[in-house]
Backbone as numpy.savetxt, mean C-alpha at the origin, in Angstrom:
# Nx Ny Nz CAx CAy CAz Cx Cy Cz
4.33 32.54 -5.24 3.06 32.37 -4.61 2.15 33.56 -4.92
2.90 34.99 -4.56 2.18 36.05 -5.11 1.56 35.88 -6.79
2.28 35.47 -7.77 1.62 35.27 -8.95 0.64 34.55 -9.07
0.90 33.08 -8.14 -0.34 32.13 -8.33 -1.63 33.20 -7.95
-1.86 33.96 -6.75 -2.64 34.47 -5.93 -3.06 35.14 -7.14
-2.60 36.32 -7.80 -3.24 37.48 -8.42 -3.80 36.43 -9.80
-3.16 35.19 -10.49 -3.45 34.59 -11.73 -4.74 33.72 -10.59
-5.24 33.64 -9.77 -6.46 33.32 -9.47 -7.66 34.01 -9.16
-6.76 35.35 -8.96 -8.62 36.35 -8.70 -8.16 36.73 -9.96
-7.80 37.07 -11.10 -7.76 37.54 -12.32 -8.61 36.17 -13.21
-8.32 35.10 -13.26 -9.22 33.90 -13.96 -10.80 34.00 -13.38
-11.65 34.10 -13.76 -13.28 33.97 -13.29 -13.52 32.14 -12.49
-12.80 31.72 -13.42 -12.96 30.35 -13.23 -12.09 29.38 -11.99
-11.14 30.35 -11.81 -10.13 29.96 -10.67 -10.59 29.63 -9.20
-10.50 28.45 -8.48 -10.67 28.21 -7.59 -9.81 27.90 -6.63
-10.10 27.68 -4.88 -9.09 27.69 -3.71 -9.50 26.29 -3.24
-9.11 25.40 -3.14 -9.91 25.08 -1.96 -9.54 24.78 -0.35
-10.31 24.90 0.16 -10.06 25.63 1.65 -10.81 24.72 2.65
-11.31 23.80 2.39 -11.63 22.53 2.75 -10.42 21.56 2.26
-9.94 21.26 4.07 -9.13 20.37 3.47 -9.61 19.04 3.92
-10.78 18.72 4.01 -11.35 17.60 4.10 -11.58 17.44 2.70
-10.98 16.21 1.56 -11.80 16.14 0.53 -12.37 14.73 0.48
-13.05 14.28 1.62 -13.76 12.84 1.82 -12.68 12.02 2.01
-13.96 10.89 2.10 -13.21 9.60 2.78 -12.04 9.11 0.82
-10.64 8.63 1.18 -9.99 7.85 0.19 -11.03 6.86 -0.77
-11.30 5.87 0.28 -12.17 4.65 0.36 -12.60 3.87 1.18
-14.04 3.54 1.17 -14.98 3.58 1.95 -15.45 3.04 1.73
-16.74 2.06 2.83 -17.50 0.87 2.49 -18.99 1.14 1.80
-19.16 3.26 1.96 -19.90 3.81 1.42 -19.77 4.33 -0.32
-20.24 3.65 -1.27 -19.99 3.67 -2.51 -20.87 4.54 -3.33
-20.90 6.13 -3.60 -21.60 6.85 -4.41 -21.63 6.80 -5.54
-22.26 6.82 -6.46 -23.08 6.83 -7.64 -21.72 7.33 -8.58
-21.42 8.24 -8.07 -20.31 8.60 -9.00 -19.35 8.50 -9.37
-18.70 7.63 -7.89 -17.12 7.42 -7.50 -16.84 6.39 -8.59
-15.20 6.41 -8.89 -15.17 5.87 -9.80 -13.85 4.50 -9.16
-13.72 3.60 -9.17 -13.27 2.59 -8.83 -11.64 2.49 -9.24
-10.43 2.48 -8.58 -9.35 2.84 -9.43 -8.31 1.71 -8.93
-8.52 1.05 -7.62 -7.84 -0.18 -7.76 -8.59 -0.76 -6.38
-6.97 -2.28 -5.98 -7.66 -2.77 -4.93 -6.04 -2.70 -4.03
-6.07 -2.58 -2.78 -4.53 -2.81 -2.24 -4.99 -3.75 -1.83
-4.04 -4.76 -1.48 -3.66 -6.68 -1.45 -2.49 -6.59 -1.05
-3.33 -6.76 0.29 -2.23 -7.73 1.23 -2.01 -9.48 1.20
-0.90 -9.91 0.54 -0.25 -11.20 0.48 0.64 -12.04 1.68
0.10 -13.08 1.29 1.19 -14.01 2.50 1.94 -15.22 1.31
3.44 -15.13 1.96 4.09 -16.06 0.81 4.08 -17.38 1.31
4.23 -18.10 0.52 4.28 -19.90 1.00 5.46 -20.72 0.63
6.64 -19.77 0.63 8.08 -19.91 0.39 8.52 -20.51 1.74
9.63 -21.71 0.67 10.25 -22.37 1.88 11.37 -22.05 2.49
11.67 -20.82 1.83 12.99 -19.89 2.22 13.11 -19.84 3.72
14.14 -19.94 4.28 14.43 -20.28 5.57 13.63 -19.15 6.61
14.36 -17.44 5.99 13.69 -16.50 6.72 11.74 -16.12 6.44
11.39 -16.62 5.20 9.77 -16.45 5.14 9.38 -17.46 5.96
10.10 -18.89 6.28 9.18 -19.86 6.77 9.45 -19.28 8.20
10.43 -18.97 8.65 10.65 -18.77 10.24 9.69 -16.95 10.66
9.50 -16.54 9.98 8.20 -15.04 9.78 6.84 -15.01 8.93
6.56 -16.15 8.68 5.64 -16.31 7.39 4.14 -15.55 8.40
3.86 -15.80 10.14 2.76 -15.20 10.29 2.96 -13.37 10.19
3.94 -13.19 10.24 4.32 -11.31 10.39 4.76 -10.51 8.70
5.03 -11.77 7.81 5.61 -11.64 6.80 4.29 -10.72 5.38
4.72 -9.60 5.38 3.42 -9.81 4.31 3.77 -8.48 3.10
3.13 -8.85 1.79 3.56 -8.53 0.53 2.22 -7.36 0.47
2.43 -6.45 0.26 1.69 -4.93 0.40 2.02 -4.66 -0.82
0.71 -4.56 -1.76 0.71 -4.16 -3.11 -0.62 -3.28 -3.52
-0.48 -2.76 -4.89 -1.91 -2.32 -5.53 -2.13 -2.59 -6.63
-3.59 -2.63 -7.69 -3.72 -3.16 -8.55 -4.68 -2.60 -8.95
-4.35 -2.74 -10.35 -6.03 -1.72 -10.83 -6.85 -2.60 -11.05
-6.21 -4.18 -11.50 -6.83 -5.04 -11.91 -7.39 -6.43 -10.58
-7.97 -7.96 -10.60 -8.08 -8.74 -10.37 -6.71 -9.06 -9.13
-6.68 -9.50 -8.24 -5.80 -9.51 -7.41 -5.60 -11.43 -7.95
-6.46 -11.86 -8.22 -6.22 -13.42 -8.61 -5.24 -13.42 -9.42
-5.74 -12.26 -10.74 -4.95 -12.66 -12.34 -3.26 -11.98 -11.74
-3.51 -10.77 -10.82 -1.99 -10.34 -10.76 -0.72 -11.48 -9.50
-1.49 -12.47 -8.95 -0.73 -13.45 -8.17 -0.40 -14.63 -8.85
-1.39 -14.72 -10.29 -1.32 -16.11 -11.27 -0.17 -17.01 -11.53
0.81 -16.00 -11.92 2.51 -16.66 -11.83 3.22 -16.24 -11.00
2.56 -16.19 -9.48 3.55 -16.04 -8.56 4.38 -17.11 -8.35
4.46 -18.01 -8.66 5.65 -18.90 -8.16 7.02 -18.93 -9.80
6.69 -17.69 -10.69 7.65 -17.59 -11.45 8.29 -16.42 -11.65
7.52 -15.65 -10.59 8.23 -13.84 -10.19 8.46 -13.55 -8.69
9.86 -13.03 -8.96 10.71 -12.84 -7.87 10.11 -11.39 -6.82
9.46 -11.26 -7.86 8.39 -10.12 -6.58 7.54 -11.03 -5.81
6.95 -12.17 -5.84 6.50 -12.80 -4.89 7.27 -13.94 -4.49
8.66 -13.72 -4.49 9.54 -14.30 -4.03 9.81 -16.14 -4.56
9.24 -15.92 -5.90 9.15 -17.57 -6.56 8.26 -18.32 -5.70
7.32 -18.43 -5.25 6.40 -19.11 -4.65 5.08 -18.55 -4.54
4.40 -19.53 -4.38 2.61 -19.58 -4.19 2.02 -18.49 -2.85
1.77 -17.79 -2.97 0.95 -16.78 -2.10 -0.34 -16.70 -1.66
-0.85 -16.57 -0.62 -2.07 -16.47 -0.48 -2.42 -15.09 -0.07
-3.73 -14.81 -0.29 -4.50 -13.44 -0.52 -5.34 -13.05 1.07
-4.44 -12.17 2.17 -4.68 -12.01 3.77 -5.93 -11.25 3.84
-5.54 -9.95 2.57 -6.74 -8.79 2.91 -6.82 -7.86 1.57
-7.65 -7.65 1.49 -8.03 -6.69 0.08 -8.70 -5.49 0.90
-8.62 -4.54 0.10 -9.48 -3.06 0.12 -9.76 -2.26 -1.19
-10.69 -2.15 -1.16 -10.91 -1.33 -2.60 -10.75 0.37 -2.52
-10.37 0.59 -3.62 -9.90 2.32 -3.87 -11.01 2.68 -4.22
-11.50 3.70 -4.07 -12.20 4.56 -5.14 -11.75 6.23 -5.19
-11.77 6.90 -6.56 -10.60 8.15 -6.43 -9.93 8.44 -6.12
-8.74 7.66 -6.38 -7.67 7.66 -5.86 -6.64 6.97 -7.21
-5.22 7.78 -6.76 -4.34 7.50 -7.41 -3.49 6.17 -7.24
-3.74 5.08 -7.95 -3.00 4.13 -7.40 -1.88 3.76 -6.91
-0.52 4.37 -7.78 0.86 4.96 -7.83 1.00 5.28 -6.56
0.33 6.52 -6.18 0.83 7.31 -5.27 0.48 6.57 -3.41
-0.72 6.43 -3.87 -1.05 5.32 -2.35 -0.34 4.17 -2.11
0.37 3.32 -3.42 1.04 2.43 -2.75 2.35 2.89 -2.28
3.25 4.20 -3.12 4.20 4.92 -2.13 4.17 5.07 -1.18
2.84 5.93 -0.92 2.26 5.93 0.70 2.74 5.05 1.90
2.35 4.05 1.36 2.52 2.74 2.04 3.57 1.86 2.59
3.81 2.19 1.28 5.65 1.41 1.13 6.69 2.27 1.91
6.25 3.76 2.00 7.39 4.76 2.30 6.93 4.71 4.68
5.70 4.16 4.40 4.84 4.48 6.43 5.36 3.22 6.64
5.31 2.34 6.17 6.00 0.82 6.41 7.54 0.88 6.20
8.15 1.35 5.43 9.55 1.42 5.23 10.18 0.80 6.45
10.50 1.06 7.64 11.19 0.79 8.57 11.04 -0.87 8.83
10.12 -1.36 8.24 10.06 -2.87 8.30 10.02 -3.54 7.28
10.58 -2.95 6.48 10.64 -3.75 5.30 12.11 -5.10 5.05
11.44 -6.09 4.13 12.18 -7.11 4.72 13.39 -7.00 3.60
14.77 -7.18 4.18 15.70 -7.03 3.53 16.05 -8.48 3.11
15.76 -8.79 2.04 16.26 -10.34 1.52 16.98 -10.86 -0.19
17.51 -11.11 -0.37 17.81 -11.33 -1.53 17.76 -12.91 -2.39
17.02 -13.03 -3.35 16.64 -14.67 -3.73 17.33 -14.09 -4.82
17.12 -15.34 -5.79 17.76 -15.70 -6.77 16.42 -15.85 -7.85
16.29 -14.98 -8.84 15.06 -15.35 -9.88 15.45 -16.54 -10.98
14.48 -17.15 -11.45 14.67 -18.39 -11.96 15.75 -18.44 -13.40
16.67 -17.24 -13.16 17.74 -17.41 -14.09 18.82 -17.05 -13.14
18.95 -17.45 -12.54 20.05 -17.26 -11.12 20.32 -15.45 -10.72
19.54 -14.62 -11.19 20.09 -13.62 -10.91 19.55 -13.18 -9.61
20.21 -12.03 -9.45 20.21 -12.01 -7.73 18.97 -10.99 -7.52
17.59 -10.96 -6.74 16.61 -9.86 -6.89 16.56 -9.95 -5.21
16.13 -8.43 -5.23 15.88 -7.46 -3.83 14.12 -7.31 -4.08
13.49 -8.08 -3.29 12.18 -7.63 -3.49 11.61 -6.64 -2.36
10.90 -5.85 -2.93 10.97 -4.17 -2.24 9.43 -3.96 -1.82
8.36 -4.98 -2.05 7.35 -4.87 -1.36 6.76 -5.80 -0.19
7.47 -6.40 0.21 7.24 -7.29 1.58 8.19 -6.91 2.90
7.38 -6.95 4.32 7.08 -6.17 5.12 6.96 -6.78 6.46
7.50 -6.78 7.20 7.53 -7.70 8.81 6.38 -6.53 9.30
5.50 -7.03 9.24 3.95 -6.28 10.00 2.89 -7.37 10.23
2.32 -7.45 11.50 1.33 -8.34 11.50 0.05 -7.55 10.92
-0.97 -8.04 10.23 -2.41 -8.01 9.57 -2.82 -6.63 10.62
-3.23 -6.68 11.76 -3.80 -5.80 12.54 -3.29 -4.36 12.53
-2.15 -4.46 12.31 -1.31 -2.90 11.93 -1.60 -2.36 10.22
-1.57 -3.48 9.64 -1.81 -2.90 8.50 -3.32 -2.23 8.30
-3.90 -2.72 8.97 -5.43 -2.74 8.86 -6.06 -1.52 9.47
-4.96 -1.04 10.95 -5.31 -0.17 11.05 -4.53 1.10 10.34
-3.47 0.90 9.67 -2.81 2.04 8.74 -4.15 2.54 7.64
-4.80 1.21 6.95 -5.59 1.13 6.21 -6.50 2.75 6.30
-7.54 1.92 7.89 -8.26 3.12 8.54 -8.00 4.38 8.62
-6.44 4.54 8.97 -5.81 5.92 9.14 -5.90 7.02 7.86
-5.35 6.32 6.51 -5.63 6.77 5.32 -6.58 7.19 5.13
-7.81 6.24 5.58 -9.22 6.24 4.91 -9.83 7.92 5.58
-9.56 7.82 6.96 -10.20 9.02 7.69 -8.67 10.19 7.79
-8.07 10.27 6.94 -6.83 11.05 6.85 -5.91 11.50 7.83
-5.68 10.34 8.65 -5.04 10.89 9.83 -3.43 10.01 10.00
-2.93 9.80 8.60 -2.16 8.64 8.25 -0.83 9.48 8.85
-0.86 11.15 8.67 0.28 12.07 8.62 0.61 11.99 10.22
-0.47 11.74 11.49 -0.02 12.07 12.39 0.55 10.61 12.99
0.92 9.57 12.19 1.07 8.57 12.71 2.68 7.85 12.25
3.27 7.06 12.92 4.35 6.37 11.87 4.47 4.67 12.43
5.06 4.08 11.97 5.16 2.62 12.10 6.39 2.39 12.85
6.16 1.88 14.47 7.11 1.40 15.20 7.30 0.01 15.02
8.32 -0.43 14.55 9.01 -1.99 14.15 9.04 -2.65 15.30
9.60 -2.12 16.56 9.84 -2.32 17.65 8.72 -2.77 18.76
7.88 -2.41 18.16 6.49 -2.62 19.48 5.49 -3.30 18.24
5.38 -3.01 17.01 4.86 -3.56 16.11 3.34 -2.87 15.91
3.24 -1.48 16.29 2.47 -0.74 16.65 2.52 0.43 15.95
1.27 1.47 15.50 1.31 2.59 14.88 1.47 3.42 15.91
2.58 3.93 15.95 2.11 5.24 17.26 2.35 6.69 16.65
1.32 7.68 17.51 1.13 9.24 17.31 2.50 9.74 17.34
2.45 10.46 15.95 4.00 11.58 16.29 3.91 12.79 17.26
């Protein structure tokens, strides 16, 4: 740490920053400059699988995309990430500056505790674990959403049990 310190007042060009506010993630406020880097899409499956049909209102597929959320659901009923069936599209949000990768970790890792443990069969009988769908109703996700947006995602975690974000 001492090296970083002295290789920053020794560079002219070296900076701190000490604001740890660095704006909103994404926002319904869109500046001139920001640059657009995906959309997160929230999915609902239309699988007749015993456990999606008996959870299909709590059931939901939490993804990101740099691209079209239409073109990336197109062959959902021939990929075992959307569980071989037709999906419909609950909620979108758009990114701007932001790393796509890393926010859907985010996500996947604050939701973890509800994630749905299931195993299908992809259309060559093999056996798949799909790792982005999530026993959360819409309103929790929505407000995780918010939490991110105004950075307050760290003081929060996802109770399975009450189905609720509560303060750590």
């Amino acid at each position: 740490m001492t090296s970083l310190q002295r290789a920053l007042q020794k560079d002219e060009r070296g900076r701190r920053v000490s604001d740890s506010s660095a704006g909103p993630l994404f926002s319904g406020n869109v500046d001139e400059d920001d640059a657009a880097s995906g959309i997160i899409y929230v999915l609902r499956s239309r699988s007749d699988h015993l456990t999606v049909k008996e959870h299909r209102e709590v059931l939901h597929k939490i993804g990101v995309t740099g691209g079209s959320v239409e073109k990336r659901i197109a062959n959902a009923t021939h990929d075992a990430t959307f569980l071989l069936a037709d999906v419909e599209i609950v909620a979108t949000y758009e990114l701007f500056n932001i790393n796509r990768t890393k926010i859907e970790k985010l996500i996947h890792k604050f939701f973890d505790a509800a994630r749905l443990e299931i195993e299908i069969r992809d259309r060559f009988g093999n056996p798949v674990v799909p790792r982005e769908w999530f026993l959360i109703p819409l309103f929790a996700i929505d407000e995780a959403v918010e939490k991110i947006k105004d950075g307050s995602i760290t003081d929060y975690e996802y109770d399975p049990s009450s189905a609720k974000l509560t303060m750590l």
